[in-house]
Short mmCIF file of C-alpha atoms and ligand atoms in Angstrom, two decimals:
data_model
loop_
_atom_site.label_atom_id
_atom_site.label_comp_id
_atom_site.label_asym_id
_atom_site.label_seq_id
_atom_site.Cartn_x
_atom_site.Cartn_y
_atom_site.Cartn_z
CA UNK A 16 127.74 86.07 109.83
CA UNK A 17 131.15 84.85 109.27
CA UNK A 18 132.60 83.24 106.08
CA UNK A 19 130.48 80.73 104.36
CA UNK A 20 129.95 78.33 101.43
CA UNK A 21 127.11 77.65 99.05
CA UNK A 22 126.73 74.92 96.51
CA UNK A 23 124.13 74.26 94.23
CA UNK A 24 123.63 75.30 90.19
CA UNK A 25 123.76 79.18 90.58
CA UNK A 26 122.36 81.79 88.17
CA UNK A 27 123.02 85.41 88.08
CA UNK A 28 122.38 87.86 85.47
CA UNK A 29 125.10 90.68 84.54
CA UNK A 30 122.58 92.92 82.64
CA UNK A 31 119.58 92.29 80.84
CA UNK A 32 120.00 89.38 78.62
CA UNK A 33 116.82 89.92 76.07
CA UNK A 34 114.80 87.27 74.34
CA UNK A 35 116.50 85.79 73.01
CA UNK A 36 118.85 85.70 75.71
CA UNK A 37 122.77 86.80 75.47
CA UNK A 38 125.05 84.28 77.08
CA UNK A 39 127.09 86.79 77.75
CA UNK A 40 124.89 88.74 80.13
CA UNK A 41 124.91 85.73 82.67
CA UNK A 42 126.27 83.39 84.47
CA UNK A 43 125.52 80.04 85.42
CA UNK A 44 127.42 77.57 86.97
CA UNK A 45 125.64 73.88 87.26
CA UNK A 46 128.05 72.95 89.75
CA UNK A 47 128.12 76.36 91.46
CA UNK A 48 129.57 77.98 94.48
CA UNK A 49 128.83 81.08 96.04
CA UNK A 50 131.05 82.49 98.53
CA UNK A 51 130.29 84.79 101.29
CA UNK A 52 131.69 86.37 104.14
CA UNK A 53 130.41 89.16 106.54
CA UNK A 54 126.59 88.49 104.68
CA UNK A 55 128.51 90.12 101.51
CA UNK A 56 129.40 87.96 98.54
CA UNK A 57 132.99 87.58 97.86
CA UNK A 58 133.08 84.86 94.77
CA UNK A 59 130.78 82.70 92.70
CA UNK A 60 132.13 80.54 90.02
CA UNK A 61 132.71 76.86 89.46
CA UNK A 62 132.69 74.63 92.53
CA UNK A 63 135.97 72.59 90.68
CA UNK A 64 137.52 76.02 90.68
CA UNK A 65 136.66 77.33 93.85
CA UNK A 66 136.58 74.38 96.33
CA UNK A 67 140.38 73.66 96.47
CA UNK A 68 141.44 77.15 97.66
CA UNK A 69 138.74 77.52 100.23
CA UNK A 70 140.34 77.12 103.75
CA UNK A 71 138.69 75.35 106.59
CA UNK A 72 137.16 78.39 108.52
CA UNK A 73 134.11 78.43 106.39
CA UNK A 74 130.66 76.56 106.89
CA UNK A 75 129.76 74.96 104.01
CA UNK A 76 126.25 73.88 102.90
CA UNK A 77 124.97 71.87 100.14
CA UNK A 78 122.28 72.65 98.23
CA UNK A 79 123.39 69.94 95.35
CA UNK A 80 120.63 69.50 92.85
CA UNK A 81 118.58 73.18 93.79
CA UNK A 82 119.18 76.36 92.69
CA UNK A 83 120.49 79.49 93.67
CA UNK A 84 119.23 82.91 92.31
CA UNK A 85 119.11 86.59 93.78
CA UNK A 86 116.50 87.19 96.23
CA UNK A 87 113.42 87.97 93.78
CA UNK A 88 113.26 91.81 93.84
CA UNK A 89 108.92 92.84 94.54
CA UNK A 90 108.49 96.55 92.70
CA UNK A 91 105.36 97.16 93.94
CA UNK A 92 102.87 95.60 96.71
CA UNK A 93 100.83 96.79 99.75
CA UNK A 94 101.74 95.49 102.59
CA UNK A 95 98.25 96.03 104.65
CA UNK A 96 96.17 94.58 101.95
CA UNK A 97 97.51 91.12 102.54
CA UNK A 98 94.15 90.28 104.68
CA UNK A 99 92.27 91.33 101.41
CA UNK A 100 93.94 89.18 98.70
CA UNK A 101 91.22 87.32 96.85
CA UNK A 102 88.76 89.62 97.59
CA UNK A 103 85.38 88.85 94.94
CA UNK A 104 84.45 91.18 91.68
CA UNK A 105 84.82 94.81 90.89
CA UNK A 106 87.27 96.87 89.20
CA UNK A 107 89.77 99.30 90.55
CA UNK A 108 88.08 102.11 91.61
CA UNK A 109 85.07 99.87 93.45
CA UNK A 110 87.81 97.28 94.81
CA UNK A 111 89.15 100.46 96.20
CA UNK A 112 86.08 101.87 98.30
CA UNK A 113 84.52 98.06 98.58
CA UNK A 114 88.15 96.82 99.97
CA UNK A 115 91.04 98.28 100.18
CA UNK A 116 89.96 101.19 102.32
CA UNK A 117 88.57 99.53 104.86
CA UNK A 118 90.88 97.06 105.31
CA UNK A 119 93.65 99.86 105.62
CA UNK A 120 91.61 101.67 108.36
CA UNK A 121 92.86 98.75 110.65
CA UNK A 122 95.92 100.16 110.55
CA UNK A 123 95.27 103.23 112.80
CA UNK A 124 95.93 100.44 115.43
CA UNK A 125 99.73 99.97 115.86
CA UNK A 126 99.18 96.31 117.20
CA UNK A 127 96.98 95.21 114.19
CA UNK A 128 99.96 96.99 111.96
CA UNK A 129 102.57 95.15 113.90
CA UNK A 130 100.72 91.71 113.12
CA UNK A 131 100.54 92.32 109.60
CA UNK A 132 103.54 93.73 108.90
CA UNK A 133 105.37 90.53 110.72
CA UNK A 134 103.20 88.16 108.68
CA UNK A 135 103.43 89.63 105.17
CA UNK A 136 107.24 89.69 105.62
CA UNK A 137 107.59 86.24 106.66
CA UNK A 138 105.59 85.58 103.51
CA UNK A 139 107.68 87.12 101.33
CA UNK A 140 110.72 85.27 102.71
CA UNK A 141 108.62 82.15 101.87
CA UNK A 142 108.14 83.25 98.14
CA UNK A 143 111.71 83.95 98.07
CA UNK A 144 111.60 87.48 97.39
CA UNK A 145 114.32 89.55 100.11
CA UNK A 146 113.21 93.19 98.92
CA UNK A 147 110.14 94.94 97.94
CA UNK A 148 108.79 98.28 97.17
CA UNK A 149 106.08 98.65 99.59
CA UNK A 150 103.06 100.75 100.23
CA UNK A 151 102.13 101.45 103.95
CA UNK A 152 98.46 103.05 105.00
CA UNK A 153 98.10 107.04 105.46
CA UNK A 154 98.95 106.30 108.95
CA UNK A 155 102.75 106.95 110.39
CA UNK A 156 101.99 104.02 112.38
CA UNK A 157 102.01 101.39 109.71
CA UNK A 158 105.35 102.19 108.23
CA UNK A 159 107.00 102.25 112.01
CA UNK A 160 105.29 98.82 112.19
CA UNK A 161 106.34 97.72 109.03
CA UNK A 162 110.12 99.07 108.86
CA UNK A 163 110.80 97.59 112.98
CA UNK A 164 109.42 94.25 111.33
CA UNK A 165 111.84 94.94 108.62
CA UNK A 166 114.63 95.60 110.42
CA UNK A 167 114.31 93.08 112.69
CA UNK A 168 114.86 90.53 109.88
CA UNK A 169 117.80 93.22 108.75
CA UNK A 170 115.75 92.80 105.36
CA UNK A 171 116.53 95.44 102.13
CA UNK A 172 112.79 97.31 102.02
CA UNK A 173 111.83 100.12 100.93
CA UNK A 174 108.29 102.15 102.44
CA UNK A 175 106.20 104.86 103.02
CA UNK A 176 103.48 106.23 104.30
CA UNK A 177 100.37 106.83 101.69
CA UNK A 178 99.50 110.26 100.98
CA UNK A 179 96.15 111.18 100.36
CA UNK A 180 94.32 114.19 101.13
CA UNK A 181 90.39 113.56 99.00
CA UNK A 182 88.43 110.95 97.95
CA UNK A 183 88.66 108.36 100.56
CA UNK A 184 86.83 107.68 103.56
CA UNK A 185 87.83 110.73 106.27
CA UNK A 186 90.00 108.09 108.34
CA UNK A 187 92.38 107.35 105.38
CA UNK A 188 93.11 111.32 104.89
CA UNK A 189 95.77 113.46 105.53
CA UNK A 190 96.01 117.11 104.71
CA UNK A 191 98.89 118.32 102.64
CA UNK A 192 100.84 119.58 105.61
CA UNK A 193 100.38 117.01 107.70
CA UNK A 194 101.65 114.99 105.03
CA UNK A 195 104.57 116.65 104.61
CA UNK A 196 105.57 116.45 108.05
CA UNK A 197 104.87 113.14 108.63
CA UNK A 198 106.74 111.78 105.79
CA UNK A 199 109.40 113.88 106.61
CA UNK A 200 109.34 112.80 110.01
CA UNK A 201 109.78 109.09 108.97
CA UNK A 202 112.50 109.41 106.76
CA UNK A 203 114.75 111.34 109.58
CA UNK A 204 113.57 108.09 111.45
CA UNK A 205 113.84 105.31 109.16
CA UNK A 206 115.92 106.40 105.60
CA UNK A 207 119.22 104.62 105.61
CA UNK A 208 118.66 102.86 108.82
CA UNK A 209 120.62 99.61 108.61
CA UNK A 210 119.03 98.58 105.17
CA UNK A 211 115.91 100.79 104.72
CA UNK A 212 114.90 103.74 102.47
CA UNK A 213 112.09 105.59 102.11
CA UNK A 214 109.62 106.55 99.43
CA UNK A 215 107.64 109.53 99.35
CA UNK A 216 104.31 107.61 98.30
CA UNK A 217 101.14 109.84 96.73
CA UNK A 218 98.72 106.90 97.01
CA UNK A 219 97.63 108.31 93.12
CA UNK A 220 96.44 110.95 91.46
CA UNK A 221 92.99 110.98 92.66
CA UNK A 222 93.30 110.84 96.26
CA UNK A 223 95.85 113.67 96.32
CA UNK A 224 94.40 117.59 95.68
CA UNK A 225 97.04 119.59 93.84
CA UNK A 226 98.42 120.78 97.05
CA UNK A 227 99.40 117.61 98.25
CA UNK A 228 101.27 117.11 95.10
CA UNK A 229 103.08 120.37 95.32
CA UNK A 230 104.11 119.46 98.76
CA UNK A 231 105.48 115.85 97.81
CA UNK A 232 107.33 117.14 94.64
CA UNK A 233 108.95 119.79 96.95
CA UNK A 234 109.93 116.87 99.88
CA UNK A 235 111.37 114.96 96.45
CA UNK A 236 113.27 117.87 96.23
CA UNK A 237 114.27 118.45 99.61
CA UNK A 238 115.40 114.37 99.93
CA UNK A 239 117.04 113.63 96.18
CA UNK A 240 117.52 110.02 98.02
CA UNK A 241 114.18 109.52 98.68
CA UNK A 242 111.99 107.47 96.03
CA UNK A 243 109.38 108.53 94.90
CA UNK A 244 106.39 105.71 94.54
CA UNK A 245 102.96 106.12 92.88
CA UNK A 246 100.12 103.93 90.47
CA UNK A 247 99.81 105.34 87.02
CA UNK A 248 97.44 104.72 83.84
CA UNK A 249 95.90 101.68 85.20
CA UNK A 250 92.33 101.62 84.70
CA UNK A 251 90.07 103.66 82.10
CA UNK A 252 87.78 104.56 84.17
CA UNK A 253 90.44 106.09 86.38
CA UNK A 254 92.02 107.70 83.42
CA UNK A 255 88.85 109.82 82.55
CA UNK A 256 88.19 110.99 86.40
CA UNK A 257 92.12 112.15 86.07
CA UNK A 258 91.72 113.62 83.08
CA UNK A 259 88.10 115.71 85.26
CA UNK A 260 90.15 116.52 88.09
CA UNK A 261 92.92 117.63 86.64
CA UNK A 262 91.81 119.46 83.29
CA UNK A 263 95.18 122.04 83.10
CA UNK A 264 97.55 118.71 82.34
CA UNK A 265 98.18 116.70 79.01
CA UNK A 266 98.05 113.22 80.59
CA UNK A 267 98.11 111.53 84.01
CA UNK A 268 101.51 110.99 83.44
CA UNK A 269 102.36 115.04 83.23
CA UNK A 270 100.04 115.67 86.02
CA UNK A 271 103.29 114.14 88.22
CA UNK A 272 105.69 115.37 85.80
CA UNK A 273 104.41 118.56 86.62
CA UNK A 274 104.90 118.54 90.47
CA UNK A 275 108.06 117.55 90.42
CA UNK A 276 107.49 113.61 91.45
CA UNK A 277 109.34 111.56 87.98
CA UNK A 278 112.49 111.26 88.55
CA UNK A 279 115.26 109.08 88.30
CA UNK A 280 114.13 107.94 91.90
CA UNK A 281 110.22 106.81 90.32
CA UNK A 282 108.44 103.94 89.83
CA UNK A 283 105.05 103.84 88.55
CA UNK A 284 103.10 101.50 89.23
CA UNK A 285 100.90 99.45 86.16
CA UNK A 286 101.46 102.16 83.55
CA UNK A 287 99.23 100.42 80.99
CA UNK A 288 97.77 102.91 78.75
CA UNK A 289 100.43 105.02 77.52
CA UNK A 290 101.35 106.39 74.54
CA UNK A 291 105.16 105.96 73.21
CA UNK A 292 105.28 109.72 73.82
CA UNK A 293 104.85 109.04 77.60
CA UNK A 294 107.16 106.17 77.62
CA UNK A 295 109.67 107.83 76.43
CA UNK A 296 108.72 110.49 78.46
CA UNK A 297 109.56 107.84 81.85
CA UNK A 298 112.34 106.61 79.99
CA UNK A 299 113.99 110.09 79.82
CA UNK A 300 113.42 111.13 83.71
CA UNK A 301 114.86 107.70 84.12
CA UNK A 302 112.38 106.57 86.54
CA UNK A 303 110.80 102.82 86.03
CA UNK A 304 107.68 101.27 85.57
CA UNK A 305 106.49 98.19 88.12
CA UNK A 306 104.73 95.57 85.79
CA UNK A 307 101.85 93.95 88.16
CA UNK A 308 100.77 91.01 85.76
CA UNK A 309 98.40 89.29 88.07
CA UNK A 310 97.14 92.35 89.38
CA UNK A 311 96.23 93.78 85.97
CA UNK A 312 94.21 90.57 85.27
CA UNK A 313 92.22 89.98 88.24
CA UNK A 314 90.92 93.81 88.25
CA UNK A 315 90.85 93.59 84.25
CA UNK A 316 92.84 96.53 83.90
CA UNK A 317 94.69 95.42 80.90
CA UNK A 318 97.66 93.83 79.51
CA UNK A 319 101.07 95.82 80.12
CA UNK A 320 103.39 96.15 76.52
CA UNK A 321 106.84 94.97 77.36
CA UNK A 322 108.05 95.04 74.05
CA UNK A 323 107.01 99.04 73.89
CA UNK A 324 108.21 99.41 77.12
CA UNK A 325 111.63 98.04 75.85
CA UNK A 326 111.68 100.22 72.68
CA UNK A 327 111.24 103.25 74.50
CA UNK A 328 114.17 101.98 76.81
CA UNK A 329 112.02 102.33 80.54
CA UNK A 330 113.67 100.35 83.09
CA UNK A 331 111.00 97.37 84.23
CA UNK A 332 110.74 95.69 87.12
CA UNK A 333 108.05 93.10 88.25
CA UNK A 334 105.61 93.32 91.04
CA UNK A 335 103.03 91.86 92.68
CA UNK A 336 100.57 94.36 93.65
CA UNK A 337 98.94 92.21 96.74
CA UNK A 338 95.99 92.93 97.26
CA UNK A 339 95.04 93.46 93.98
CA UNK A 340 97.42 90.82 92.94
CA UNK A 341 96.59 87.25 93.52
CA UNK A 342 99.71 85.88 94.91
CA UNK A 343 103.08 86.88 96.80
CA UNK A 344 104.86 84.33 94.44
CA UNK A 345 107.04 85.86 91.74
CA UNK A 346 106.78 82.73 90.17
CA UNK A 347 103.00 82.84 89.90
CA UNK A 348 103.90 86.22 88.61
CA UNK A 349 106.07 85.47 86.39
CA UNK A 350 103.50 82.43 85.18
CA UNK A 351 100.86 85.61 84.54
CA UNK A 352 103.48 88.03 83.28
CA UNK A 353 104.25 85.49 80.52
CA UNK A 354 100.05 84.56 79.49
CA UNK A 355 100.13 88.87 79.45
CA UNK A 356 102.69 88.85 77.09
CA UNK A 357 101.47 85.85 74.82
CA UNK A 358 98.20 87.93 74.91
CA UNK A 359 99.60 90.60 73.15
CA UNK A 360 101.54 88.56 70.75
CA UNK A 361 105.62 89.05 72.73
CA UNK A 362 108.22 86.64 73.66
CA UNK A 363 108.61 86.41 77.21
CA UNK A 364 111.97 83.80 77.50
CA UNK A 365 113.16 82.06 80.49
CA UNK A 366 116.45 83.69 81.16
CA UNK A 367 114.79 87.21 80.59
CA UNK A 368 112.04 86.25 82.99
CA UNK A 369 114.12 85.77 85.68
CA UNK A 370 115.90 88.57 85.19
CA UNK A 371 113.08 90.60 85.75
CA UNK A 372 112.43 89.15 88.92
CA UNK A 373 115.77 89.45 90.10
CA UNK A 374 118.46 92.31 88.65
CA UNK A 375 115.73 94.00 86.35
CA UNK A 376 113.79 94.68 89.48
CA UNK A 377 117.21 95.76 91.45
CA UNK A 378 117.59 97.49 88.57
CA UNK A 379 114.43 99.50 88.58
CA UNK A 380 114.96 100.15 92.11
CA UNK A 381 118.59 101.53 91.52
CA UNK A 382 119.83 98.91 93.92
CA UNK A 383 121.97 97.17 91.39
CA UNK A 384 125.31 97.75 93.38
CA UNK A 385 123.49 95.89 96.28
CA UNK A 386 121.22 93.16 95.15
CA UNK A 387 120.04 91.39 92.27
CA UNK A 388 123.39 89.61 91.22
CA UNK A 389 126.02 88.07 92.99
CA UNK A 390 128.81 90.58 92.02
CA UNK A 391 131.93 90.89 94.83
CA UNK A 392 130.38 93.31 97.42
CA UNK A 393 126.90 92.42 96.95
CA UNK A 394 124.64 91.30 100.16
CA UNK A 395 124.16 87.65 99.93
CA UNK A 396 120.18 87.68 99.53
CA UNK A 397 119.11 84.51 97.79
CA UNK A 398 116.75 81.93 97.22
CA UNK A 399 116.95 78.16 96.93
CA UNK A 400 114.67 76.89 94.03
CA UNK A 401 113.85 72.84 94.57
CA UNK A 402 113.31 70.89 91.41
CA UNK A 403 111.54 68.75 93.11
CA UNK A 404 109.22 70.73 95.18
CA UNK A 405 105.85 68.71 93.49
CA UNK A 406 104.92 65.27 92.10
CA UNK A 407 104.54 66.78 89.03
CA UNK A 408 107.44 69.24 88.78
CA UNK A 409 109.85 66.11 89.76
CA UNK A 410 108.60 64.55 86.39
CA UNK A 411 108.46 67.34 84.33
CA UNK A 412 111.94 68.49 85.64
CA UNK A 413 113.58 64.80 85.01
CA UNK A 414 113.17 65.25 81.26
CA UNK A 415 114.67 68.68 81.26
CA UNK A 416 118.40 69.09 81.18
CA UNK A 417 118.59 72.43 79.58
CA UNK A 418 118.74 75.51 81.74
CA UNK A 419 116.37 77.47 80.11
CA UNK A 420 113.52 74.51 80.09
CA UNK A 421 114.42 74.07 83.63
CA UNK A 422 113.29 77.50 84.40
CA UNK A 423 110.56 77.65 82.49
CA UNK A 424 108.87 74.64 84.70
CA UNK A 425 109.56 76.70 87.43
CA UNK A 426 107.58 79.73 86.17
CA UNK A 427 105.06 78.00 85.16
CA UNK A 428 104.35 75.15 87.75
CA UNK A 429 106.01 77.08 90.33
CA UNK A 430 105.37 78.56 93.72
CA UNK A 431 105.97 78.97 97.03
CA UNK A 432 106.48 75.60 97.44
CA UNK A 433 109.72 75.86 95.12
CA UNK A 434 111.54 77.43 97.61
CA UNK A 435 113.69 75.53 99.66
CA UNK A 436 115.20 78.32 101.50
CA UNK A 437 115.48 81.92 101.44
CA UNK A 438 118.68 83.56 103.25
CA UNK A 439 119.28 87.08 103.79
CA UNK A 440 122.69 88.28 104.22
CA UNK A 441 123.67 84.70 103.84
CA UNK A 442 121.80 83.38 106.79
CA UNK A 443 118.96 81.41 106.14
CA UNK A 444 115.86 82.77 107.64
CA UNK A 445 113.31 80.41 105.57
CA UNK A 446 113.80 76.69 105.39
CA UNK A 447 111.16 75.00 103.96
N1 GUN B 13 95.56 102.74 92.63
C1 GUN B 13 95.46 103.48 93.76
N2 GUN B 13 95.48 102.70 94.85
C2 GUN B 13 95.60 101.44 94.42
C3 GUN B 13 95.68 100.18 95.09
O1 GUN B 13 95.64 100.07 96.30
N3 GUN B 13 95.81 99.08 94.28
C4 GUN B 13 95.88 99.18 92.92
N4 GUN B 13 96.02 98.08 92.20
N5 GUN B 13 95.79 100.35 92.28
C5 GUN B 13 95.67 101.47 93.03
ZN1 ZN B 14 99.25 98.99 93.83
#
């Protein structure tokens, strides 16, 4: 990891640049280099500018004609549903019992945890995306499995263990106590290890009793630094069986309100059927929403209001949701998260798009000092976008000079076989 050389277009974001986007809340650079040293970036900027000072102690490699973004930034996806992506019919609550359940069982077994873990990692490294938010099983197990996979690839993740104490089969429960002390367990284990962090992770509403929730809003307490990671408001049905087993609160949202789980260290998954009230409501706690486009469509759960989201000033990021979400690409997400928002009638621009994949999701995440952008002292996580990674694309692309309409081909003709490479900490651990 010594001192080395990128050069290629490069595009970084400063801050959210809106639709229609502020040039001053990026930067690109068509003939770009980044600089890094240690896995940390240390300069990005014109190549004319930058080439002449650079000394001969640095490896230099060309990515001429790709380009370079931040690492795509995942806000929400399970990592043990991977073996049921694409998984026929039903809505949330049956996709739950008919699915997800019992393909989490497997991960009692550390081996079968170890296999998946490895897998859906190297996946996401061939997506381009070098951090996610990530729900593990009940099981302790699954998050060792997943954060020594993690690690391994000295990857920026963040995990946890499910918590859920009702309403799922007997092998995917914990009891509130138990719980407790296994997620506290794993966070003297795994929080802050090299480039991990824990989230205290009540699977949702329904599949915690009150207890449970008491006992996660006081580990919340206990660990400020912990996150805190959940599914809100997704599906209607869900809503009313909330709204039965919890009669005493105002709204699913104030049900975790109430024990002490949204915080500045939240993200809520979906959060589709809100109010403005309750947006504002995440907006003030300062805790973010994960926006799970493809997700949201293939369980028809609804179509997520960005521009509602944005009035009320809640911090989005965008996220995948695998298994219920149809692919590990954030540019196939991106592609949905755009039909979403033409659904409902708002602009979804290039440049803001791939913010939202990139420092709006390191954003959400509060990991903007780390990832996202290529600002001095960053970690050099970033993906290599090709141009020409189809038949098609390589003609579509050749009659688009503009930035903006080059990026927009991407989202929507893109996927995983737009990324050329993917390095982490400046070493390139996908090549296509
Ligand atoms: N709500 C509670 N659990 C889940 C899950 O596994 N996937 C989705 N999409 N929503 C959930
Ligand atoms: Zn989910």
């Amino acid at each position: 990891m010594g001192k080395r050389a990128f050069r290629a277009s490069i595009l970084h974001f400063l801050s959210d640049p809106g639709c229609p986007a502020d040039s001053a809340r990026f930067g690109y650079f068509p003939d770009g280099l980044l600089l890094t040293d240690g896995g940390l970036v240390t300069a990005v900027g014109d190549a004319s500018d930058l080439l002449p000072g650079l000394g001969n102690d640095r490896q230099l490699t060309d990515y001429s004609g790709k380009l370079i973004l931040p690492g795509f930034v995942d806000c929400h996806v399970h990592y043990p549903q991977i073996d049921i992506i694409a998984s026929y019919g039903e809505q949330l609550l049956q996709w739950l019992e008919r699915y997800a359940f019992p393909a989490e069982m497997r991960f009692a077994d550390p081996a079968h945890a170890a296999d998946a873990a490895a897998f859906f990692l190297d996946e996401l490294l061939r997506n381009g995306t070098t951090t996610a938010l990530v729900l593990a099983t009940v099981h302790p197990q699954s998050v060792d499995a997943f954060f020594s996979a993690a690690a391994a690839r000295q990857l920026r993740m963040i995990a946890g263990k499910a918590l859920m104490d009702r309403h799922a089969p007997a092998a995917l429960t914990d009891t509130p106590e138990r719980g407790y002390a296994d997620s506290k367990a794993l966070i003297r284990r795994w929080a802050g290890v090299g480039r991990l962090d824990y989230a205290i992770t009540p699977r949702y509403a329904p599949t915690s009793s009150a207890e449970q929730l008491a006992r996660a809003g006081q580990l919340a307490r206990e660990v400020p630094e912990a996150y805190v990671h959940t599914h809100v408001s997704e599906n209607r049905e869900e809503l009313a069986w909330v709204a039965r087993l919890f009669p005493e609160h105002p709204s699913y949202l104030e049900v975790y309100a109430h024990y002490g789980l949204l915080g500045e260290r939240t993200i809520l998954a979906h959060c589709l059927h809100l109010n403005d009230a309750e947006r504002r409501r995440i907006a003030a706690a300062g805790a973010a929403t994960a926006f799970c486009p493809t997700s949201n469509l293939f369980l028809g759960s609804g179509l997520f209001d960005l521009a509602a989201s944005d009035r009320a000033g809640v911090h989005v990021g965008l996220a995948t949701d695998v298994g219920a979400g149809t692919s590990l690409s954030m540019l196939r997400t991106l592609h949905a998260a755009y039909q979403v928002l033409q659904l409902r009638g708002q602009a979804l621009c290039p440049l803001r798009a791939f913010y939202l994949a990139t420092r709006g999701g390191a954003r959400a995440l509060r990991l903007e000092h780390r990832i996202g952008s290529f600002a001095p002292g960053n970690e050099a996580d970033f993906v290599v976008l090709d141009p020409r990674a189809t038949p098609l694309m390589a003609r579509r692309m050749a009659a688009a000079r503009q930035l903006e309409e080059r990026l927009f081909v991407w989202l929507t003709l893109g996927d995983d076989r737009a990324v050329a490479a993917t390095h982490v900490l400046g070493e390139p651990l996908y090549r296509r």
